[in-house]
Structures are given as C-alpha cells and as structure tokens.
Coordinates of C-alpha atoms and ligand atoms in Angstrom, one line a residue:
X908 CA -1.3 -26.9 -25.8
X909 CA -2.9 -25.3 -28.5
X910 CA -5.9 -24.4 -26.8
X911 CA -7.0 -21.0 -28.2
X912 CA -8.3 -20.1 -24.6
X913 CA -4.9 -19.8 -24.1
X914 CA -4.4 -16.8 -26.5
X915 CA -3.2 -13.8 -23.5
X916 CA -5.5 -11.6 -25.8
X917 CA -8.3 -13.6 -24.2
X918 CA -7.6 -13.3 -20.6
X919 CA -7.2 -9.7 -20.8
X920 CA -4.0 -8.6 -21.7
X921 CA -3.9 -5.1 -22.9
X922 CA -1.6 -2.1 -24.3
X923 CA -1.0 -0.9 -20.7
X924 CA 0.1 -4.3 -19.6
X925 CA 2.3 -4.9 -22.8
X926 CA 4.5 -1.5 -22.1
X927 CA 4.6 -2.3 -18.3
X928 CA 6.0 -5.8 -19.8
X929 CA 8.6 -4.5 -22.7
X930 CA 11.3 -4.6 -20.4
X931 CA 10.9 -8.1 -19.3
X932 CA 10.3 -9.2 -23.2
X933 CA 13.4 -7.7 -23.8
X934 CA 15.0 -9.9 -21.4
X935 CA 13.3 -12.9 -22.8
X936 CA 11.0 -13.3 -20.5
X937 CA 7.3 -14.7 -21.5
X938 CA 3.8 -13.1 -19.8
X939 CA 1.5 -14.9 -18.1
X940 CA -1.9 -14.8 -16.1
X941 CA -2.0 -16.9 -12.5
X942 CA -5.1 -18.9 -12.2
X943 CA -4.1 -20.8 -9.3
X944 CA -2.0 -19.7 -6.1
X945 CA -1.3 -22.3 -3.4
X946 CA 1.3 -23.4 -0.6
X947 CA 3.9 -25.5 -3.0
X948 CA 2.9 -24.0 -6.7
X949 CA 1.4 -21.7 -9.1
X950 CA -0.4 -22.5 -12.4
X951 CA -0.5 -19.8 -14.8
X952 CA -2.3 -19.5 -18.4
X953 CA 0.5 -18.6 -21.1
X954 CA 0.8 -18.7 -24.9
X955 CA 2.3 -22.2 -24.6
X956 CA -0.7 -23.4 -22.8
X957 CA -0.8 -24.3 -18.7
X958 CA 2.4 -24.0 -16.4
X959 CA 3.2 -25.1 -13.2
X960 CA 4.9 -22.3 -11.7
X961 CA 7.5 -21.4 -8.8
X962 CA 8.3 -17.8 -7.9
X963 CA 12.0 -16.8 -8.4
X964 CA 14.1 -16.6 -5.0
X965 CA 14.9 -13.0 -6.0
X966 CA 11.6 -12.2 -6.4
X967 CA 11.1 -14.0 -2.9
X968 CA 13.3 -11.9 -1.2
X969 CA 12.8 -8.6 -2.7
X970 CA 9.0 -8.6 -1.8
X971 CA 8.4 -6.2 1.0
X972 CA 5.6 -8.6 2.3
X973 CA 3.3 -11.2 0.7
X974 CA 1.2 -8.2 -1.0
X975 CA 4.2 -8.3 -3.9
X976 CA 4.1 -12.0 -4.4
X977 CA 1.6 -13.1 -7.6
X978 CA -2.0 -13.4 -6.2
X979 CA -4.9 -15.2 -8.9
X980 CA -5.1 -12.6 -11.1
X981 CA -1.9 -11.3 -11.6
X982 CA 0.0 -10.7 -14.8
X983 CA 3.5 -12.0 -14.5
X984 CA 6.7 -12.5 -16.2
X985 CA 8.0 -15.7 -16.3
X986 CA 11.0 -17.8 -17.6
X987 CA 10.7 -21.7 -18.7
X988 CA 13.6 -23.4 -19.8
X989 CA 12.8 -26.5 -22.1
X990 CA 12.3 -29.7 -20.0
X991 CA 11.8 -27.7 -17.3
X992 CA 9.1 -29.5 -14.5
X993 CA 8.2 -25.5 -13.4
X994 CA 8.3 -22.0 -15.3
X995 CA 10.1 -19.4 -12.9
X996 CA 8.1 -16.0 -11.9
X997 CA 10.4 -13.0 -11.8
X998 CA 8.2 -10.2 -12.0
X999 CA 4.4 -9.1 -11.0
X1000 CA 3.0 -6.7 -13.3
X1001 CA 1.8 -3.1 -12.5
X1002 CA -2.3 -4.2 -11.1
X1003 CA -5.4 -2.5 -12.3
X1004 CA -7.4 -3.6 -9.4
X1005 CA -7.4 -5.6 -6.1
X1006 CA -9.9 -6.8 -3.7
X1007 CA -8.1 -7.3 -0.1
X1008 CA -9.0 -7.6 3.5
X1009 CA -7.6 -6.2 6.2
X1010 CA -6.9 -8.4 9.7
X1011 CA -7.9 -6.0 13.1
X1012 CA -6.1 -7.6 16.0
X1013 CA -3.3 -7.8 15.1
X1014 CA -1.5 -4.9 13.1
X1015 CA -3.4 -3.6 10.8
X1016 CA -2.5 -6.1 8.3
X1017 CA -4.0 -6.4 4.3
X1018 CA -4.4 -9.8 2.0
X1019 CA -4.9 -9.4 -1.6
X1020 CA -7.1 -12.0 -2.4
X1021 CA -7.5 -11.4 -6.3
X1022 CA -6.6 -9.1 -8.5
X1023 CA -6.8 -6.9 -12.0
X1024 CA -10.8 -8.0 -11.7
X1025 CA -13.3 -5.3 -13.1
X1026 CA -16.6 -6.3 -12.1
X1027 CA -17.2 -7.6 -8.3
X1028 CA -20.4 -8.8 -7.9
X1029 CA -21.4 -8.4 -4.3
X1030 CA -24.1 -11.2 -3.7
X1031 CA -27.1 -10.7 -1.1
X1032 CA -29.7 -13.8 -0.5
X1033 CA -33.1 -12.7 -0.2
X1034 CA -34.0 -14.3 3.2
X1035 CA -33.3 -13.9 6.0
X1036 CA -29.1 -13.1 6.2
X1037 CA -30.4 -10.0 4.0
X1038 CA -28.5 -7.2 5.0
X1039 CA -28.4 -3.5 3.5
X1040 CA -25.3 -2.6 6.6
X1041 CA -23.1 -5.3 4.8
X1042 CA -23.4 -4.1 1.9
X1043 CA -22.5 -0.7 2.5
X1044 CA -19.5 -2.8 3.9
X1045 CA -19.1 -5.1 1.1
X1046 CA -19.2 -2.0 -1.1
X1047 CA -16.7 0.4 0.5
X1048 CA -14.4 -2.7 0.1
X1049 CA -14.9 -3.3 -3.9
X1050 CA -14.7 0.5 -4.2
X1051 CA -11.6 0.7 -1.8
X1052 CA -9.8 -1.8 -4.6
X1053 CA -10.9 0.0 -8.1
X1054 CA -13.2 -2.3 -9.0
X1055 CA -17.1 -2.2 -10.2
X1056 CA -19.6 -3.4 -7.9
X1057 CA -22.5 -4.9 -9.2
X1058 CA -25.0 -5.8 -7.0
X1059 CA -26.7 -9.3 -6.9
X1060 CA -29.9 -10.4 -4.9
X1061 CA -29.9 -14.3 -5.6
X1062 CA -32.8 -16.6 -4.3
X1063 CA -35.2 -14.9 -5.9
X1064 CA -37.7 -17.9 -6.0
X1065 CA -37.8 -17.7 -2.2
X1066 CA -38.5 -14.4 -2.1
X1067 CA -42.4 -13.2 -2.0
X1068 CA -41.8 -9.6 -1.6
X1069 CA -39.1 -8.8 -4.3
X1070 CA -39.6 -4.7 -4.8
X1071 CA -38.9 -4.0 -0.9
X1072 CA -35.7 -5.5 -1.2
X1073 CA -35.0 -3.7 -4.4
X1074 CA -35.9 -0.7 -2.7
X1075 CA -33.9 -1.5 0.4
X1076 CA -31.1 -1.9 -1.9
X1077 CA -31.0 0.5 -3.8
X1078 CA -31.2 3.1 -1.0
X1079 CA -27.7 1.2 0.1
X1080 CA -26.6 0.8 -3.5
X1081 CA -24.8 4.1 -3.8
X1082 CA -25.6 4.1 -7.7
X1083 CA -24.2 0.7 -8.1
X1084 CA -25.9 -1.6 -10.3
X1085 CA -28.7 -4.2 -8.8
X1086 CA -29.8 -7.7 -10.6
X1087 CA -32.4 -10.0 -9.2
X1088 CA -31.4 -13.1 -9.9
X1089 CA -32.4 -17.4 -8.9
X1090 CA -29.5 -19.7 -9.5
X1091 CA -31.4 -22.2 -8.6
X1092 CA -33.8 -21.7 -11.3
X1093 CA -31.9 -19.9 -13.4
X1094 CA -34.1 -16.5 -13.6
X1095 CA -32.5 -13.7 -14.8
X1096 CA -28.7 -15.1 -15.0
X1097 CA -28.7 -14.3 -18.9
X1098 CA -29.2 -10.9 -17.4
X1099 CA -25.7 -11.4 -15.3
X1100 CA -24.0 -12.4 -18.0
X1101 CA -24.3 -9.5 -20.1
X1102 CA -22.2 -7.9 -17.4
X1103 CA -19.3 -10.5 -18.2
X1104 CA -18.1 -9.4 -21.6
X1105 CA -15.2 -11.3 -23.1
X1106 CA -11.6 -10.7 -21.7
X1107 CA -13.2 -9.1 -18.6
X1108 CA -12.6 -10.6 -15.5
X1109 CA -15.4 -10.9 -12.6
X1110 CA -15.3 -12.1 -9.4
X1111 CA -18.2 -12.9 -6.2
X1112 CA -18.1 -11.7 -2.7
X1113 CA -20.4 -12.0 0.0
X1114 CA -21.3 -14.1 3.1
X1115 CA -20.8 -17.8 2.9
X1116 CA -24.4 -19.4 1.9
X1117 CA -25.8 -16.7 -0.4
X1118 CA -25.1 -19.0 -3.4
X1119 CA -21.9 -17.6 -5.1
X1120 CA -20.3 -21.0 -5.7
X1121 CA -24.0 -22.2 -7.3
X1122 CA -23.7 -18.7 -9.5
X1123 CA -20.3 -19.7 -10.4
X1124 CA -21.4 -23.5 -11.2
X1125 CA -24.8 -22.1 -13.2
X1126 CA -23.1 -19.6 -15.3
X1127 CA -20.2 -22.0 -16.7
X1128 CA -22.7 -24.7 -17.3
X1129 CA -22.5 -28.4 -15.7
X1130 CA -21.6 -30.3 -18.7
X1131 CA -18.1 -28.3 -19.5
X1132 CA -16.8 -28.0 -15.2
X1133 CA -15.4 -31.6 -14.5
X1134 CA -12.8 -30.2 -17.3
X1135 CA -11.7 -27.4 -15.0
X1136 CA -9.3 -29.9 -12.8
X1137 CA -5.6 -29.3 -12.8
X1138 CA -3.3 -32.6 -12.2
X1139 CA -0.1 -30.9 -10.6
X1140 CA 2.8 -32.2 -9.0
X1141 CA 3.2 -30.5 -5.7
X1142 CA 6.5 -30.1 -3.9
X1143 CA 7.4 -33.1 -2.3
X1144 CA 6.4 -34.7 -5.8
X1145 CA 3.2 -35.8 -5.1
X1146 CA 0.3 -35.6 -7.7
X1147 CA -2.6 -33.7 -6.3
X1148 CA -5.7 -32.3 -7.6
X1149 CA -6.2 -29.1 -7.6
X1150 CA -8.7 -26.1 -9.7
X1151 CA -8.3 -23.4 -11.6
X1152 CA -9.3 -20.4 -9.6
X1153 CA -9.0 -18.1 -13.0
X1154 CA -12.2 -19.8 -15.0
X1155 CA -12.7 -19.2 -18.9
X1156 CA -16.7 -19.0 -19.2
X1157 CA -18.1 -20.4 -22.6
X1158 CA -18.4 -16.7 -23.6
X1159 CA -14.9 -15.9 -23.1
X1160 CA -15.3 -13.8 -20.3
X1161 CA -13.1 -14.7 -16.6
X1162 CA -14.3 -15.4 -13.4
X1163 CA -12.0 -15.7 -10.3
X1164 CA -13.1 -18.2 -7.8
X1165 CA -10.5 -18.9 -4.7
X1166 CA -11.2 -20.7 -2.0
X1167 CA -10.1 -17.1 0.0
X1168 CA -13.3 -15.3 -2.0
X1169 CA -15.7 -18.2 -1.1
X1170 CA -14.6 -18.0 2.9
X1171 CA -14.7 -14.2 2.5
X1172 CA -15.8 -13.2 6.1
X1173 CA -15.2 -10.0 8.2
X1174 CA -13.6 -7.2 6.1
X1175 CA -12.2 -3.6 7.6
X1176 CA -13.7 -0.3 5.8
X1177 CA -11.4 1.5 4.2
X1178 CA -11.1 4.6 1.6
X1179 CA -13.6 3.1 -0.5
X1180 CA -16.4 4.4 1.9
X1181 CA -16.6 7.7 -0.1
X1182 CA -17.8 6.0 -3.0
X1183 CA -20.0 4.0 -1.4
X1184 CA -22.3 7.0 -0.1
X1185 CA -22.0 9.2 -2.5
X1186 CA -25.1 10.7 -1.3
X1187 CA -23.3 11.0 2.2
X1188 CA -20.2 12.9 0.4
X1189 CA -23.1 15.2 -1.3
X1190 CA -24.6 16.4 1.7
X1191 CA -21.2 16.7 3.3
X1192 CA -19.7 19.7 1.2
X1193 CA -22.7 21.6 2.7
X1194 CA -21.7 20.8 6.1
X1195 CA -20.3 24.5 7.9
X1196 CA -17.1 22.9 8.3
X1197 CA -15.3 21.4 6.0
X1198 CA -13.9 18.5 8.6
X1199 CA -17.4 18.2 9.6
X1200 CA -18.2 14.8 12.2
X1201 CA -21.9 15.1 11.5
X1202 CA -22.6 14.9 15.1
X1203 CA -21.9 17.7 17.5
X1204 CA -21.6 21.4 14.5
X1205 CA -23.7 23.8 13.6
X1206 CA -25.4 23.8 10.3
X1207 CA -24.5 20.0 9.5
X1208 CA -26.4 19.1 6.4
X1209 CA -26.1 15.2 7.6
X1210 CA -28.1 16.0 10.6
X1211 CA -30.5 18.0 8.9
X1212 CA -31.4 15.3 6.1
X1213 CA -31.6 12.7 9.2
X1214 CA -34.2 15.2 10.2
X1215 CA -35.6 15.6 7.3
X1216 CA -35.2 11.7 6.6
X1217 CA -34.0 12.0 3.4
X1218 CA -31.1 10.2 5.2
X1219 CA -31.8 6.9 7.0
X1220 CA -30.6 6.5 10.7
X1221 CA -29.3 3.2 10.3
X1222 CA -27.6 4.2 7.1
X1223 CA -25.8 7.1 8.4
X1224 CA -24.9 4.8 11.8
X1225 CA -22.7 2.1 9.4
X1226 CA -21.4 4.9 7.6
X1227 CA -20.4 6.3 11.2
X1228 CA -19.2 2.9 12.5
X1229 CA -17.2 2.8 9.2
X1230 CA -15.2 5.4 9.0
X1231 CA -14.6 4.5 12.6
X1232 CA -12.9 1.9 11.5
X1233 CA -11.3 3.8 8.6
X1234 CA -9.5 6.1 11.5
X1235 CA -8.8 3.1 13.7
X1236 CA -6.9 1.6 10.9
X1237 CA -5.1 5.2 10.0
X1238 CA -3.8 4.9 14.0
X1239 CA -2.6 1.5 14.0
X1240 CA -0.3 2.1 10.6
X1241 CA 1.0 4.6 12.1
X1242 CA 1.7 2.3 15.3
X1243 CA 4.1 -0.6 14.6
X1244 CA 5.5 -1.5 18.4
X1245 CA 4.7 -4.9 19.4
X1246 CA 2.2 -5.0 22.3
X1247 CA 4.1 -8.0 23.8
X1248 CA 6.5 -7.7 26.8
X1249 CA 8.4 -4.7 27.3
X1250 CA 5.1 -2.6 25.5
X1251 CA 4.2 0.8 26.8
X1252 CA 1.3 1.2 29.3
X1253 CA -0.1 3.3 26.6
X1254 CA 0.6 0.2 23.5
X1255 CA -1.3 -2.0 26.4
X1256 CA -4.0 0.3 26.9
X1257 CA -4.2 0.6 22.9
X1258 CA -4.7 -3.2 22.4
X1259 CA -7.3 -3.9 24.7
X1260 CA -9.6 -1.0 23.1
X1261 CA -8.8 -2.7 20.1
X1262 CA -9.8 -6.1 21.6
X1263 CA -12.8 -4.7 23.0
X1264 CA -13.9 -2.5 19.5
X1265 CA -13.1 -6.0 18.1
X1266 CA -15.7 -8.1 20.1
X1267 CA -18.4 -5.5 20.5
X1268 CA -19.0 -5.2 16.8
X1269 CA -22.2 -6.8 16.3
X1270 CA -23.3 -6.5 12.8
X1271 CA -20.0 -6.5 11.1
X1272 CA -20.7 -9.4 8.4
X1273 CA -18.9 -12.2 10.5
X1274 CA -20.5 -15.1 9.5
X1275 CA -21.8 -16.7 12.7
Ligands
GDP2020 P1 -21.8 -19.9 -1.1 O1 -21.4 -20.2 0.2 O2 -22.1 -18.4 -1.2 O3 -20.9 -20.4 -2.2 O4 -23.3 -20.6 -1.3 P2 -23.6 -21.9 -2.1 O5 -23.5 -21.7 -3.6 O6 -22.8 -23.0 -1.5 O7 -25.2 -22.0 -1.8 C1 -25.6 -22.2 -0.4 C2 -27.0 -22.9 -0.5 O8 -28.0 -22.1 -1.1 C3 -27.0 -24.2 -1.3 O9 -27.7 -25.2 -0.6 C4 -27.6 -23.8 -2.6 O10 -28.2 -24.9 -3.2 C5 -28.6 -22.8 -2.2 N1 -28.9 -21.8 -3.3 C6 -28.0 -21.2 -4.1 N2 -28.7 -20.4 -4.9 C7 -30.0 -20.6 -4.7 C8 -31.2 -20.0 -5.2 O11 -31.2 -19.2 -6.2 N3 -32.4 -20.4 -4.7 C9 -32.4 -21.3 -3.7 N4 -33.6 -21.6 -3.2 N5 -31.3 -21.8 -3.1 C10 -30.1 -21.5 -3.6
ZN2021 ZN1 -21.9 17.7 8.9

C-alpha cells in the first residue's frame, strides 16, 4: 500500500525510538506501530502499508507476563517474509507512556491497555454522573503512566450552570488543562483538536456514557469512518471484521480507541497521586514531620488549610482513600502466597479485609 499515512514518521516514530530499534535493523528486521490487539492477531501500520501480525514464540515465552507482549500502541520489530499470510513480532520497543489498570481481588495485578500515548483526555459529562472524586482518580492514573491529562467536560448543551462545574473542576484539576466541550453539537471540539497535533497520539478515558466514543466519531468526521474497517483472517482462517484501534485523524494526529478504554471501569490509585494534588504535596513539605499522615501530628499544614478551607474536605478524603489504596497495593506485591487451601490464618485474614475494602468502596468510579 502506498498510503502515505503509512509513512512511520506520521505515527510518531522518533530519534529515541530509531536508536532503541538499530539493533533490530541490523538484523533485518522492519518497525512497526500495533493498531489492533486481539485473541488470534495483530495488525500493525508499517512502511509497506497494513500487516496482519503474530508474535514470535520466543517472544511468547520470554515475556515475564502479558505486560511484555505488544499492546495498541506499541512500537515493534517485526519480520515478513514474502508471501507470508502474517508478519512475525520479535521485539517490543522501549515505551514512553502507558495507561494501565490494576485488578484488587486478586493479586494485585496490572493491564496495559495502550501505550506511548501523550495526551489522555479524561472525559466528565455535565449531568448528573459529574464527579470531581473520579477524577482525582482518573487523574492519579494518567499521571501514574506519563501521560498528559487534559480535561474534558462534554454535554455542554445540557448543562445550564457551566462556570460551577468549571470551578468544581478546576479545584480537582491539579493544574491540568480543562475544555468545555458538546459532541453533540459540536461546540468547542475545534478547541480539542488543537490539543491533537500531528504524529501525537491521544486517547479517552472515563465512565462509560460520557460520550467518548461520540468524541472519537465527531472528531474523525462521519464521511471518512466506514473506511476504518480491517478484513482479517483470523486463526482458524475465518474472515472477520474487525477496527483499527490506532486511528489516523484528517489532521494527522492518532487517537487510540480499544474496546478495553471504552469499558474502562474501576481503576486502583497509584504513584501518580502526587501529581494529581500538587497542592496536597505543597502543603505537605510544611507538615512537622516529614512522613506526615495528616491526621493524628502536630503542626500538620493539611489539617490546618482544612481549617482554614483553603483545602476541601471531600478533596482531602479521596486523596486519603487513595493513597489507601496506594499502600494496600504496596502490601499485596510484596505478598504473592495463594490464599487457597493450605494459606496461613494470617493470608485468610488478609483476603477477607481485602474483600471487604473491595465492597465497601462506594464512590470508586464503578460504573453501576
Ligand atoms: P461512551 O460510553 O463514553 O463512549 O459514550 P457514548 O459516546 O456512547 O455516548 C453516550 C450517550 O451520550 C449517547 O446517547 C450519545 O449520543 C450521548 N452524547 C454524547 N455526547 C453528547 C453531548 O455532547 N450532548 C448530549 N446531549 N449527548 C451526548
Ligand atoms: Zn501533615
């Protein structure tokens, strides 16, 4: 194919990634960008155009866990011998970014949903699911992966009352950037755009029914879309129909769109949570002691600016709850045993306070 969308310069490929890759050139390997991931096959964007993909069994078997195998978004080095159905995967490049989520229940384990993205846009309706405590949540997470939020409050024409919520937000924001926005009507998507130069790649997060797959739909335009199916050929040799998850807009800018981003539900803090209240982190270096909990010690400059209420309550609560979660996940890496027969009293008595932190947590973005 001699699509010029095709071009790696266009999907992002950089000096960074062409050093991590001279090793595999040199053993005549080819680079490539996955813009689908399923059960039977890849599809990656190369020079030559689309392949249908498979990941070599080396590369299979090496992977400590399915965090190493290629997720949408990853640069990869691949082989395709003429006539071949399916170009091999050997390597996953070095990644920028990542956005995953993190399973409680069972151990502590992480899913890398997309990666190498630069801007997530974390996408709020302005109704009634509105909710500043998600996304605090929502941001810890993008921050947690090294990517940029941006903030997006969609519905806009159902919205009577738009500066509280841009108030509420940006009191939650932590200095991220915040765009009122209608996909319905369109309002204000130009000003999205401008956030999705060309060779960057975005992505949307947020609970289901806030309108990220309308954004998606809106900013590529209807009249190009129907074009963005893939005929494959899955395992078993079946044809099936399938989409690009890595999307080219018109302006040349990327936009990942997987089915796992669209279902996106409950999501575990992690480190990220120190960028996401910056002002929290601010007041903390004033705290008397330097591991300050911001409940119980003397000359806490938390306490005092929830005094004061410079610091909302119900701010500094998810931030508590949070980083609750932050230590909870700290305890179970460092506790692999299985909790099934033969488990100490103490591994029992661990997983039912995890069961029970699991089911009393109210406003942790599950969708209902
Ligand atoms: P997703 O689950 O986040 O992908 O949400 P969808 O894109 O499927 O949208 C959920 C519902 O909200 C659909 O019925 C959309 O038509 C509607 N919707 C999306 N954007 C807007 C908007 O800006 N205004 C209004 N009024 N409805 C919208
Ligand atoms: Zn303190």
């Amino acid at each position: 194919m001699s699509d010029p969308v095709f071009s790696i310069s266009r999907l992002g490929w950089d000096e960074s990634l062409a050093i991590a890759f001279a090793p595999f050139r040199e053993r005549g390997m080819s680079a490539g960008r996955v813009a689908v991931q399923d059960k039977h096959h890849y599809v990656i964007f190369a020079e030559t155009g689309e392949l249908l993909a498979r990941i070599a069994g080396k590369l299979f078997h090496d992977s400590c866990g399915d965090a190493a195998l290629p997720k949408v978004g990853d640069w990869v080095a691949f082989k395709h011998a003429p006539g071949d159905a399916k170009a091999v995967i050997h390597a996953v490049l070095p990644r920028r970014t990542k956005l995953c989520r993190k399973f409680s229940g069972r151990e502590t384990e992480e899913q890398i949903l997309v990666t190498n993205i630069d801007i997530a846009f974390i996408v709020l309706a302005l109704d009634e699911t509105f909710n500043a405590r998600l996304l605090e949540r929502f941001l810890s997470m993008v921050h947690e992966g090294g990517a940029r939020p941006v903030i997006v409050l969609n519905k806009t024409d159902l919205c009577s009352d738009l500066d509280a919520y841009m108030t509420a937000t940006e009191l939650s924001a932590g200095g991220a950037p915040v765009v009122a926005v209608s996909a319905k009507t369109r309002k204000a998507l130009k000003q999205l755009l401008e956030y999705i130069t060309p060779t960057s790649t975005v992505t949307f997060i947020g609970k289901s029914g806030v309108g990220k797959s309308t954004l998606v739909n809106k900013l590529y335009g209807e009249a190009i879309q129907p074009t963005v199916e893939v005929r494959a050929i899955d395992s078993k040799g079946r044809h099936t129909t399938t989409w690009r998850e890595l999307i080219v807009l018109p302006n040349g800018g990327l936009v990942i769109d997987t089915p796992g981003m669209r279902e996106f539900q409950l999501w575990m803090a992690g480190e990220g949570i120190h960028e996401a209240f910056p002002d929290i982190e601010l007041l903390a270096v004033q705290c008397r002691f330097r591991e300050c909990s911001h409940t119980q010690e003397k000359d806490c400059a938390v306490k005092l600016a929830l005094v004061k209420g410079t610091l909302s309550q119900e701010r500094f609560n998810n931030f508590a709850k949070l980083r609750q979660e932050l230590a909870f996940l700290g305890q179970t890496r460092l506790y692999h045993q299985p909790f099934g027969r033969g488990a100490s009293e103490t591994d029992k008595r661990k997983k039912s306070a995890r069961k029970k932190w699991r089911y009393t947590d109210t406003d942790s973005g599950e969708d209902d």
